[in-house]
Amino acid sequence: MSTPTGKGRETQTTEEHESALETARKQLHHAAAHLELNPNIVERLRHPMSVHEVTLPVEMDDGTVEVFTGYRAQHDGVRGPFKGGLRFHPEVTRDECVGLGMWMTWKCAVMDIPFGGAKGGIAVNPKRLTRGEKERVTRRFTQEMRNVIGPMQDIPAPDMGTNPQTMAWIMDAYSMQEDETIMGVVTGKPPSIGGSMGREESPGRSVAIITRAACDHYDRLLSDTTVAVQGFGSVGANAARLLDEWGATVVAISDVNGAMYDPEGIDTHAVPSHDEEPEAVTDYADRTIPNHEVLELDVDVLVPAAVGNVITEANADDVSADLVVEGANGPVTTTGDAILEERGIPVVPDILANAGGVTVSYYEWLQDINRRSWSLDRVNEELESDMLDAWSAVREQFQRRDVSWRDAAYIVALGRVAEAHEVRGLWP
Ligand code: GLU
């Protein structure tokens, strides 16, 4: 079984292992330099508002008890309840949750949705748990965090290693203790218990919408665009399939075992996503290449949609794409980003590109608290319109200030968060 805490990560500072918190703080510092912000507010935003750490004793199927560690980092709540995913991964640490929570603050602000940022996690390898063990870990985590989550306080959602079933268990465990069914405590639930239509596809859909907008910005027709997607989970598979449907040529897709490569274009619908059949991409391939080579393919658009820290100081010089659109959270390290910028390869950041997930989470929360459900068409229409509004706001800063796409997105987000802090003030 995995070690309960991944403490080693907190002390690793080499570039390849830059923690999400280090990356997030450097990005904040970089973007703040473009704005005349009150330095006290920037200092406040470098820190989470609170971090909750719990230990979770769980009875395993063989009768032994294992103790896991869980976290919920609430970064900033000035614009509304905390919002962000919950991940089950052996390398989850406190710092990782803080950094990812910070990104959620910017993601919600760049989309202009009334939520703050949070992220949680349990240091556990979900692949090694049975369904029953996973359920018990999830319910115990919910119980231990019961006082800090809630529909008006902090609303978890799926992230790496968790899915709609995990959210259903959280909703149930929370509701049983509160003596009423409280659907709005989590988003990303199955539609039968208040989940939104289109929520599962939404991060991938937003990556596709933003990729299309970025191609348009650079006067590139999708029908003349080749795309490589790293990761074929919920984000990567949905992004690849939509771009494929909209006329782009997807030449490579990958999972942990390797990549499928076809310069003529892959039928992305013919390959099962991770959720449909885990880690099966290479089983369907005539031609495979190693996973890292996906990042180096000479394509028009590269979408890293697997895990964080994949484009680093070590390989940023080998990236041959003309444009990178971040599907995962934090796939490019600070040095990787600087190298790509120097080489003139634009990077459209995660906080914009994959923000469709939290945006449809917001629609789900609205549906839950209003006891109404929206059609899939309505969800997709609103998502398209909200993504394009955010794209326009970011593009305006990109053009006006001549900064990177990441800085432009941060400027939009940070401006909104800082203004809210300014008018609310410090209490007491
Ligand atoms: N985990 C997703 C993200 O990183 C979604 C968060 C949410 O819907 O609250 O954006």
CSV table of C-alpha atoms and ligand atoms in Angstrom, one decimal:
chain,number,residue,atom,x,y,z
A,1,MET,CA,0.0,0.0,0.0
A,2,SER,CA,1.1,3.5,-0.6
A,3,THR,CA,2.8,5.6,2.0
A,4,PRO,CA,0.3,7.8,3.8
A,5,THR,CA,2.1,11.0,3.2
A,6,GLY,CA,4.4,11.9,0.4
A,7,LYS,CA,6.6,14.2,2.5
A,8,GLY,CA,9.6,13.8,0.3
A,9,ARG,CA,8.0,15.9,-2.4
A,10,GLU,CA,7.9,19.0,-0.2
A,11,THR,CA,11.7,19.2,-0.1
A,12,GLN,CA,12.4,18.4,-3.7
A,13,THR,CA,13.3,21.5,-5.5
A,14,THR,CA,15.0,20.4,-8.6
A,15,GLU,CA,13.3,21.7,-11.7
A,16,GLU,CA,11.8,18.4,-12.8
A,17,HIS,CA,10.1,18.1,-9.4
A,18,GLU,CA,9.1,21.7,-9.0
A,19,SER,CA,6.1,21.5,-6.7
A,20,ALA,CA,2.7,22.9,-7.9
A,21,LEU,CA,3.1,25.4,-5.1
A,22,GLU,CA,6.4,26.6,-6.3
A,23,THR,CA,5.2,26.9,-9.8
A,24,ALA,CA,2.0,28.7,-8.8
A,25,ARG,CA,3.9,31.2,-6.6
A,26,LYS,CA,6.4,32.0,-9.4
A,27,GLN,CA,3.5,32.5,-11.8
A,28,LEU,CA,1.7,34.8,-9.3
A,29,HIS,CA,4.9,36.8,-8.8
A,30,HIS,CA,5.5,37.1,-12.6
A,31,ALA,CA,1.9,38.2,-13.4
A,32,ALA,CA,1.7,40.6,-10.4
A,33,ALA,CA,4.6,42.5,-11.8
A,34,HIS,CA,2.4,43.6,-14.8
A,35,LEU,CA,-0.3,45.0,-12.5
A,36,GLU,CA,-0.1,47.9,-10.1
A,37,LEU,CA,-1.5,45.8,-7.3
A,38,ASN,CA,-1.5,46.5,-3.6
A,39,PRO,CA,1.5,44.4,-2.4
A,40,ASN,CA,-0.3,43.4,0.7
A,41,ILE,CA,-2.9,41.7,-1.3
A,42,VAL,CA,-0.3,39.8,-3.4
A,43,GLU,CA,1.4,38.7,-0.2
A,44,ARG,CA,-1.9,37.4,1.1
A,45,LEU,CA,-2.5,35.5,-2.1
A,46,ARG,CA,0.8,33.7,-1.8
A,47,HIS,CA,-0.7,31.8,1.1
A,48,PRO,CA,-3.7,29.6,1.5
A,49,MET,CA,-6.5,30.7,3.8
A,50,SER,CA,-6.4,27.4,5.5
A,51,VAL,CA,-5.2,23.8,5.0
A,52,HIS,CA,-7.0,21.0,6.7
A,53,GLU,CA,-5.2,17.7,7.2
A,54,VAL,CA,-6.8,14.6,8.4
A,55,THR,CA,-5.8,10.9,9.0
A,56,LEU,CA,-8.2,8.3,7.8
A,57,PRO,CA,-8.2,4.8,9.4
A,58,VAL,CA,-9.8,2.5,6.9
A,59,GLU,CA,-10.5,-1.2,7.2
A,60,MET,CA,-9.1,-3.0,4.2
A,61,ASP,CA,-10.8,-6.1,2.7
A,62,ASP,CA,-8.3,-8.4,4.5
A,63,GLY,CA,-9.3,-7.0,7.9
A,64,THR,CA,-6.2,-4.9,8.5
A,65,VAL,CA,-6.5,-1.2,9.1
A,66,GLU,CA,-4.5,1.3,7.0
A,67,VAL,CA,-4.2,5.0,7.9
A,68,PHE,CA,-4.2,7.4,5.0
A,69,THR,CA,-3.6,11.1,5.0
A,70,GLY,CA,-6.1,13.5,3.4
A,71,TYR,CA,-5.9,17.3,2.8
A,72,ARG,CA,-8.2,20.1,1.8
A,73,ALA,CA,-6.4,23.4,1.0
A,74,GLN,CA,-8.6,26.4,0.8
A,75,HIS,CA,-6.7,29.1,-1.0
A,76,ASP,CA,-9.0,32.1,-1.4
A,77,GLY,CA,-12.7,32.6,-0.9
A,78,VAL,CA,-13.1,36.3,-1.5
A,79,ARG,CA,-15.3,35.8,-4.5
A,80,GLY,CA,-17.5,33.0,-3.1
A,81,PRO,CA,-17.4,29.4,-1.7
A,82,PHE,CA,-14.2,27.5,-2.2
A,83,LYS,CA,-14.3,25.2,-5.2
A,84,GLY,CA,-12.0,22.6,-6.6
A,85,GLY,CA,-11.3,18.9,-7.2
A,86,LEU,CA,-10.3,16.1,-4.9
A,87,ARG,CA,-7.6,13.8,-6.1
A,88,PHE,CA,-6.5,10.3,-5.1
A,89,HIS,CA,-2.9,9.8,-5.9
A,90,PRO,CA,0.1,8.4,-4.1
A,91,GLU,CA,2.1,11.7,-4.5
A,92,VAL,CA,-0.5,14.0,-3.0
A,93,THR,CA,1.0,16.4,-0.5
A,94,ARG,CA,0.0,19.4,1.4
A,95,ASP,CA,2.0,21.7,-0.9
A,96,GLU,CA,0.6,20.2,-4.0
A,97,CYS,CA,-3.0,20.8,-2.8
A,98,VAL,CA,-2.1,24.4,-1.9
A,99,GLY,CA,-0.6,25.1,-5.4
A,100,LEU,CA,-3.5,23.4,-7.1
A,101,GLY,CA,-5.9,25.3,-4.9
A,102,MET,CA,-4.3,28.6,-6.0
A,103,TRP,CA,-4.8,27.6,-9.6
A,104,MET,CA,-8.5,27.0,-8.9
A,105,THR,CA,-8.8,30.6,-7.5
A,106,TRP,CA,-7.4,31.9,-10.8
A,107,LYS,CA,-9.5,29.5,-12.9
A,108,CYS,CA,-12.7,30.6,-11.3
A,109,ALA,CA,-11.8,34.2,-11.5
A,110,VAL,CA,-10.7,34.0,-15.2
A,111,MET,CA,-14.1,32.5,-15.9
A,112,ASP,CA,-15.8,35.1,-13.7
A,113,ILE,CA,-17.7,32.5,-11.7
A,114,PRO,CA,-18.5,33.3,-8.1
A,115,PHE,CA,-16.2,30.8,-6.4
A,116,GLY,CA,-12.9,30.8,-4.7
A,117,GLY,CA,-10.2,28.2,-5.1
A,118,ALA,CA,-9.5,24.9,-3.2
A,119,LYS,CA,-8.0,21.5,-3.8
A,120,GLY,CA,-8.0,18.3,-1.8
A,121,GLY,CA,-6.4,15.0,-2.0
A,122,ILE,CA,-5.7,11.7,-0.3
A,123,ALA,CA,-2.2,10.2,-0.6
A,124,VAL,CA,-3.3,6.8,-1.8
A,125,ASN,CA,-2.9,4.8,-5.0
A,126,PRO,CA,-6.5,4.2,-6.1
A,127,LYS,CA,-5.5,1.5,-8.5
A,128,ARG,CA,-4.6,-0.7,-5.5
A,129,LEU,CA,-7.9,-0.3,-3.7
A,130,THR,CA,-11.0,-2.4,-4.2
A,131,ARG,CA,-14.3,-0.6,-4.8
A,132,GLY,CA,-15.3,-1.2,-1.2
A,133,GLU,CA,-12.0,0.1,0.1
A,134,LYS,CA,-12.3,3.2,-2.1
A,135,GLU,CA,-15.8,3.8,-0.8
A,136,ARG,CA,-14.7,3.5,2.9
A,137,VAL,CA,-11.7,5.9,2.3
A,138,THR,CA,-14.1,8.4,0.6
A,139,ARG,CA,-16.8,8.2,3.3
A,140,ARG,CA,-14.2,8.6,6.1
A,141,PHE,CA,-12.6,11.6,4.4
A,142,THR,CA,-16.1,13.2,4.0
A,143,GLN,CA,-16.8,12.6,7.7
A,144,GLU,CA,-13.5,14.1,8.8
A,145,MET,CA,-14.0,17.1,6.5
A,146,ARG,CA,-17.6,17.6,7.3
A,147,ASN,CA,-17.2,20.9,9.0
A,148,VAL,CA,-15.1,22.5,6.3
A,149,ILE,CA,-17.1,21.4,3.2
A,150,GLY,CA,-20.7,22.3,2.3
A,151,PRO,CA,-22.7,23.9,-0.6
A,152,MET,CA,-22.0,27.4,0.7
A,153,GLN,CA,-18.5,26.7,2.1
A,154,ASP,CA,-16.4,24.4,-0.1
A,155,ILE,CA,-17.6,22.2,-2.9
A,156,PRO,CA,-15.3,19.3,-4.0
A,157,ALA,CA,-15.4,17.8,-7.5
A,158,PRO,CA,-13.6,15.0,-9.4
A,159,ASP,CA,-9.9,15.2,-10.2
A,160,MET,CA,-7.1,12.7,-10.8
A,161,GLY,CA,-8.1,9.3,-9.5
A,162,THR,CA,-11.7,10.3,-8.5
A,163,ASN,CA,-14.9,10.2,-10.6
A,164,PRO,CA,-18.7,10.7,-10.4
A,165,GLN,CA,-19.0,7.6,-8.1
A,166,THR,CA,-16.6,9.1,-5.6
A,167,MET,CA,-18.7,12.3,-5.6
A,168,ALA,CA,-21.9,10.2,-5.1
A,169,TRP,CA,-20.4,8.7,-2.0
A,170,ILE,CA,-19.4,12.1,-0.7
A,171,MET,CA,-22.8,13.5,-1.3
A,172,ASP,CA,-24.4,10.5,0.4
A,173,ALA,CA,-22.0,10.5,3.5
A,174,TYR,CA,-22.5,14.3,4.0
A,175,SER,CA,-26.3,14.1,3.5
A,176,MET,CA,-26.7,11.2,5.9
A,177,GLN,CA,-25.0,13.2,8.6
A,178,GLU,CA,-26.9,16.4,7.9
A,179,ASP,CA,-30.3,14.6,7.8
A,180,GLU,CA,-31.2,15.9,4.4
A,181,THR,CA,-30.2,15.4,0.8
A,182,ILE,CA,-27.7,18.1,0.0
A,183,MET,CA,-26.8,17.8,-3.6
A,184,GLY,CA,-24.8,21.0,-3.9
A,185,VAL,CA,-22.0,19.8,-1.6
A,186,VAL,CA,-20.1,18.3,-4.5
A,187,THR,CA,-20.2,18.6,-8.3
A,188,GLY,CA,-19.4,16.1,-10.9
A,189,LYS,CA,-22.0,13.7,-9.6
A,190,PRO,CA,-23.9,11.1,-11.7
A,191,PRO,CA,-26.9,12.9,-13.3
A,192,SER,CA,-29.4,10.6,-11.4
A,193,ILE,CA,-28.5,12.4,-8.2
A,194,GLY,CA,-28.2,16.0,-9.3
A,195,GLY,CA,-25.1,15.8,-11.6
A,196,SER,CA,-25.1,18.0,-14.6
A,197,MET,CA,-25.4,16.8,-18.2
A,198,GLY,CA,-22.1,17.4,-20.0
A,199,ARG,CA,-20.0,17.7,-16.8
A,200,GLU,CA,-17.7,14.7,-17.5
A,201,GLU,CA,-16.9,15.9,-21.0
A,202,SER,CA,-16.6,19.6,-20.0
A,203,PRO,CA,-12.9,20.0,-19.3
A,204,GLY,CA,-12.0,18.3,-22.6
A,205,ARG,CA,-14.7,20.3,-24.4
A,206,SER,CA,-13.2,23.6,-23.1
A,207,VAL,CA,-9.8,22.5,-24.2
A,208,ALA,CA,-11.2,21.9,-27.7
A,209,ILE,CA,-13.1,25.3,-27.7
A,210,ILE,CA,-10.0,27.2,-26.6
A,211,THR,CA,-7.7,25.3,-29.1
A,212,ARG,CA,-10.1,26.3,-31.9
A,213,ALA,CA,-10.1,29.9,-30.7
A,214,ALA,CA,-6.3,29.9,-30.5
A,215,CYS,CA,-6.0,28.4,-34.0
A,216,ASP,CA,-8.3,31.1,-35.2
A,217,HIS,CA,-6.2,33.8,-33.5
A,218,TYR,CA,-3.2,32.5,-35.4
A,219,ASP,CA,-5.1,32.3,-38.7
A,220,ARG,CA,-5.0,28.6,-38.8
A,221,LEU,CA,-7.9,26.5,-40.0
A,222,LEU,CA,-8.7,23.5,-37.9
A,223,SER,CA,-8.9,21.5,-41.1
A,224,ASP,CA,-5.2,22.3,-41.7
A,225,THR,CA,-4.2,21.5,-38.1
A,226,THR,CA,-2.4,18.5,-36.7
A,227,VAL,CA,-2.8,17.7,-33.0
A,228,ALA,CA,-1.0,15.5,-30.6
A,229,VAL,CA,-2.7,14.8,-27.3
A,230,GLN,CA,-0.8,13.3,-24.3
A,231,GLY,CA,-3.3,11.5,-22.0
A,232,PHE,CA,-6.5,9.8,-23.1
A,233,GLY,CA,-8.5,10.3,-19.9
A,234,SER,CA,-11.5,12.5,-19.4
A,235,VAL,CA,-9.7,15.7,-20.6
A,236,GLY,CA,-7.5,14.3,-23.3
A,237,ALA,CA,-10.1,11.9,-24.9
A,238,ASN,CA,-12.8,14.5,-25.0
A,239,ALA,CA,-10.6,17.2,-26.4
A,240,ALA,CA,-9.1,14.9,-29.0
A,241,ARG,CA,-12.5,13.6,-30.1
A,242,LEU,CA,-14.1,17.0,-30.4
A,243,LEU,CA,-11.1,18.5,-32.3
A,244,ASP,CA,-11.3,15.4,-34.6
A,245,GLU,CA,-15.0,16.0,-35.1
A,246,TRP,CA,-14.4,19.7,-35.9
A,247,GLY,CA,-11.9,18.8,-38.7
A,248,ALA,CA,-8.5,18.7,-37.1
A,249,THR,CA,-6.1,15.8,-37.7
A,250,VAL,CA,-5.3,14.1,-34.4
A,251,VAL,CA,-2.0,12.3,-35.2
A,252,ALA,CA,-1.1,11.0,-31.7
A,253,ILE,CA,-2.8,10.0,-28.5
A,254,SER,CA,-1.3,8.4,-25.5
A,255,ASP,CA,-1.7,6.8,-22.1
A,256,VAL,CA,0.8,5.5,-19.5
A,257,ASN,CA,1.8,2.6,-21.7
A,258,GLY,CA,2.8,4.6,-24.7
A,259,ALA,CA,1.3,6.5,-27.7
A,260,MET,CA,-0.6,5.6,-30.8
A,261,TYR,CA,0.8,7.5,-33.8
A,262,ASP,CA,-0.7,7.9,-37.3
A,263,PRO,CA,0.4,10.8,-39.4
A,264,GLU,CA,-2.7,10.3,-41.5
A,265,GLY,CA,-5.0,10.9,-38.5
A,266,ILE,CA,-6.5,8.7,-35.8
A,267,ASP,CA,-10.2,7.8,-35.6
A,268,THR,CA,-10.3,9.0,-32.0
A,269,HIS,CA,-13.8,7.6,-31.4
A,270,ALA,CA,-12.6,4.1,-32.2
A,271,VAL,CA,-10.1,4.1,-29.3
A,272,PRO,CA,-11.6,3.7,-25.8
A,273,SER,CA,-10.8,6.5,-23.3
A,274,HIS,CA,-9.3,5.7,-19.9
A,275,ASP,CA,-12.8,5.6,-18.4
A,276,GLU,CA,-14.1,3.3,-21.0
A,277,GLU,CA,-11.2,0.8,-21.0
A,278,PRO,CA,-8.2,1.8,-18.8
A,279,GLU,CA,-4.8,2.1,-20.4
A,280,ALA,CA,-5.8,0.5,-23.7
A,281,VAL,CA,-4.6,3.0,-26.2
A,282,THR,CA,-1.6,1.0,-27.4
A,283,ASP,CA,-3.7,-2.1,-27.8
A,284,TYR,CA,-5.6,-0.4,-30.6
A,285,ALA,CA,-2.5,1.0,-32.4
A,286,ASP,CA,-0.8,-0.2,-35.6
A,287,ARG,CA,2.1,2.1,-34.8
A,288,THR,CA,3.3,3.1,-31.4
A,289,ILE,CA,5.9,5.5,-30.1
A,290,PRO,CA,7.1,6.1,-26.5
A,291,ASN,CA,5.1,8.5,-24.5
A,292,HIS,CA,7.7,11.2,-24.2
A,293,GLU,CA,8.0,11.4,-28.0
A,294,VAL,CA,4.4,12.7,-28.2
A,295,LEU,CA,5.7,15.9,-26.6
A,296,GLU,CA,8.4,16.2,-29.3
A,297,LEU,CA,6.2,15.5,-32.4
A,298,ASP,CA,6.3,18.1,-35.2
A,299,VAL,CA,2.6,19.0,-35.0
A,300,ASP,CA,0.7,22.3,-35.1
A,301,VAL,CA,-0.9,21.9,-31.6
A,302,LEU,CA,0.3,19.9,-28.6
A,303,VAL,CA,-2.1,19.2,-25.8
A,304,PRO,CA,-0.5,17.8,-22.7
A,305,ALA,CA,-3.5,16.4,-20.9
A,306,ALA,CA,-2.1,13.7,-18.6
A,307,VAL,CA,-0.3,14.9,-15.5
A,308,GLY,CA,1.7,17.9,-14.2
A,309,ASN,CA,5.4,18.7,-14.9
A,310,VAL,CA,5.8,17.0,-18.2
A,311,ILE,CA,7.4,19.9,-20.2
A,312,THR,CA,10.5,20.9,-18.2
A,313,GLU,CA,13.9,22.3,-18.5
A,314,ALA,CA,15.0,18.9,-19.8
A,315,ASN,CA,12.7,18.6,-22.8
A,316,ALA,CA,11.3,22.1,-23.6
A,317,ASP,CA,14.0,22.5,-26.3
A,318,ASP,CA,12.7,19.4,-28.0
A,319,VAL,CA,9.1,20.5,-28.3
A,320,SER,CA,8.4,21.0,-32.0
A,321,ALA,CA,4.7,22.0,-31.9
A,322,ASP,CA,3.7,25.6,-32.9
A,323,LEU,CA,1.3,26.0,-30.1
A,324,VAL,CA,0.8,24.3,-26.7
A,325,VAL,CA,-2.6,24.1,-25.0
A,326,GLU,CA,-2.5,22.9,-21.4
A,327,GLY,CA,-5.1,20.2,-20.8
A,328,ALA,CA,-3.7,18.9,-17.5
A,329,ASN,CA,-3.2,21.2,-14.5
A,330,GLY,CA,0.4,22.4,-14.4
A,331,PRO,CA,2.0,20.4,-17.3
A,332,VAL,CA,4.7,23.0,-18.0
A,333,THR,CA,7.2,23.9,-15.3
A,334,THR,CA,8.4,27.5,-14.8
A,335,THR,CA,11.7,26.9,-16.7
A,336,GLY,CA,9.9,24.9,-19.3
A,337,ASP,CA,7.6,27.8,-19.8
A,338,ALA,CA,10.5,30.3,-20.1
A,339,ILE,CA,12.2,28.1,-22.7
A,340,LEU,CA,9.0,27.8,-24.8
A,341,GLU,CA,8.5,31.6,-24.6
A,342,GLU,CA,12.0,32.2,-25.7
A,343,ARG,CA,11.5,29.9,-28.6
A,344,GLY,CA,8.4,31.7,-29.6
A,345,ILE,CA,6.0,28.8,-28.9
A,346,PRO,CA,2.8,30.2,-27.3
A,347,VAL,CA,1.4,28.3,-24.3
A,348,VAL,CA,-2.3,28.7,-23.6
A,349,PRO,CA,-2.6,28.0,-19.9
A,350,ASP,CA,-4.6,25.4,-17.9
A,351,ILE,CA,-6.5,28.0,-15.9
A,352,LEU,CA,-8.2,29.0,-19.1
A,353,ALA,CA,-8.1,26.0,-21.3
A,354,ASN,CA,-9.4,23.3,-18.9
A,355,ALA,CA,-11.7,25.7,-17.0
A,356,GLY,CA,-14.8,24.1,-18.6
A,357,GLY,CA,-14.7,21.5,-15.8
A,358,VAL,CA,-15.3,24.0,-13.0
A,359,THR,CA,-17.6,26.1,-15.2
A,360,VAL,CA,-20.0,23.2,-15.7
A,361,SER,CA,-19.5,22.4,-12.0
A,362,TYR,CA,-20.9,25.9,-11.4
A,363,TYR,CA,-23.9,25.1,-13.6
A,364,GLU,CA,-24.4,21.9,-11.7
A,365,TRP,CA,-24.3,23.8,-8.4
A,366,LEU,CA,-26.9,26.2,-9.7
A,367,GLN,CA,-29.1,23.4,-10.9
A,368,ASP,CA,-28.8,21.7,-7.4
A,369,ILE,CA,-29.6,24.7,-5.3
A,370,ASN,CA,-32.5,25.7,-7.7
A,371,ARG,CA,-33.7,22.1,-7.9
A,372,ARG,CA,-33.9,22.3,-11.7
A,373,SER,CA,-31.9,20.5,-14.4
A,374,TRP,CA,-30.6,21.8,-17.7
A,375,SER,CA,-30.5,20.0,-21.0
A,376,LEU,CA,-27.2,19.0,-22.5
A,377,ASP,CA,-27.7,21.5,-25.3
A,378,ARG,CA,-28.2,24.3,-22.8
A,379,VAL,CA,-25.0,23.2,-20.8
A,380,ASN,CA,-23.0,23.1,-24.0
A,381,GLU,CA,-24.3,26.4,-25.3
A,382,GLU,CA,-23.6,28.2,-22.0
A,383,LEU,CA,-20.2,26.6,-21.8
A,384,GLU,CA,-19.3,27.7,-25.3
A,385,SER,CA,-20.4,31.3,-24.6
A,386,ASP,CA,-18.6,31.5,-21.2
A,387,MET,CA,-15.4,30.0,-22.7
A,388,LEU,CA,-15.4,32.5,-25.5
A,389,ASP,CA,-16.1,35.4,-23.1
A,390,ALA,CA,-13.1,34.4,-21.0
A,391,TRP,CA,-11.0,33.9,-24.2
A,392,SER,CA,-11.9,37.4,-25.3
A,393,ALA,CA,-11.0,38.9,-21.9
A,394,VAL,CA,-7.6,37.1,-21.9
A,395,ARG,CA,-6.9,37.9,-25.6
A,396,GLU,CA,-7.5,41.6,-24.9
A,397,GLN,CA,-4.8,41.6,-22.2
A,398,PHE,CA,-2.5,39.5,-24.5
A,399,GLN,CA,-2.8,42.1,-27.2
A,400,ARG,CA,-2.8,45.2,-25.1
A,401,ARG,CA,0.1,44.3,-22.9
A,402,ASP,CA,2.2,42.2,-25.2
A,403,VAL,CA,2.5,39.4,-22.6
A,404,SER,CA,2.3,35.6,-22.7
A,405,TRP,CA,-1.1,33.9,-22.7
A,406,ARG,CA,-0.4,32.7,-19.2
A,407,ASP,CA,0.4,36.2,-17.9
A,408,ALA,CA,-2.7,37.6,-19.8
A,409,ALA,CA,-4.9,35.0,-18.1
A,410,TYR,CA,-3.4,35.7,-14.7
A,411,ILE,CA,-3.8,39.5,-15.2
A,412,VAL,CA,-7.5,39.0,-15.8
A,413,ALA,CA,-7.9,36.6,-12.8
A,414,LEU,CA,-5.7,38.5,-10.4
A,415,GLY,CA,-7.3,41.8,-11.3
A,416,ARG,CA,-10.7,40.4,-10.3
A,417,VAL,CA,-9.5,38.7,-7.1
A,418,ALA,CA,-7.5,41.7,-6.0
A,419,GLU,CA,-10.4,44.1,-6.7
A,420,ALA,CA,-12.7,41.9,-4.5
A,421,HIS,CA,-10.1,41.9,-1.7
A,422,GLU,CA,-9.7,45.7,-2.0
A,423,VAL,CA,-13.4,46.4,-1.6
A,424,ARG,CA,-14.0,43.8,1.1
A,425,GLY,CA,-10.9,44.9,3.1
A,426,LEU,CA,-9.3,43.1,6.0
A,427,TRP,CA,-11.4,42.0,9.0
A,428,PRO,CA,-11.0,42.8,11.8
B,1,GLU,N1,-10.7,19.2,-10.9
B,1,GLU,C1,-11.2,20.1,-11.9
B,1,GLU,C2,-10.2,21.2,-12.1
B,1,GLU,O1,-9.0,21.0,-11.8
B,1,GLU,C3,-12.6,20.6,-11.6
B,1,GLU,C4,-12.8,21.3,-10.4
B,1,GLU,C5,-14.3,21.6,-10.1
B,1,GLU,O2,-15.1,21.3,-10.9
B,1,GLU,O3,-14.5,22.1,-9.0
B,1,GLU,O4,-10.5,22.2,-12.7
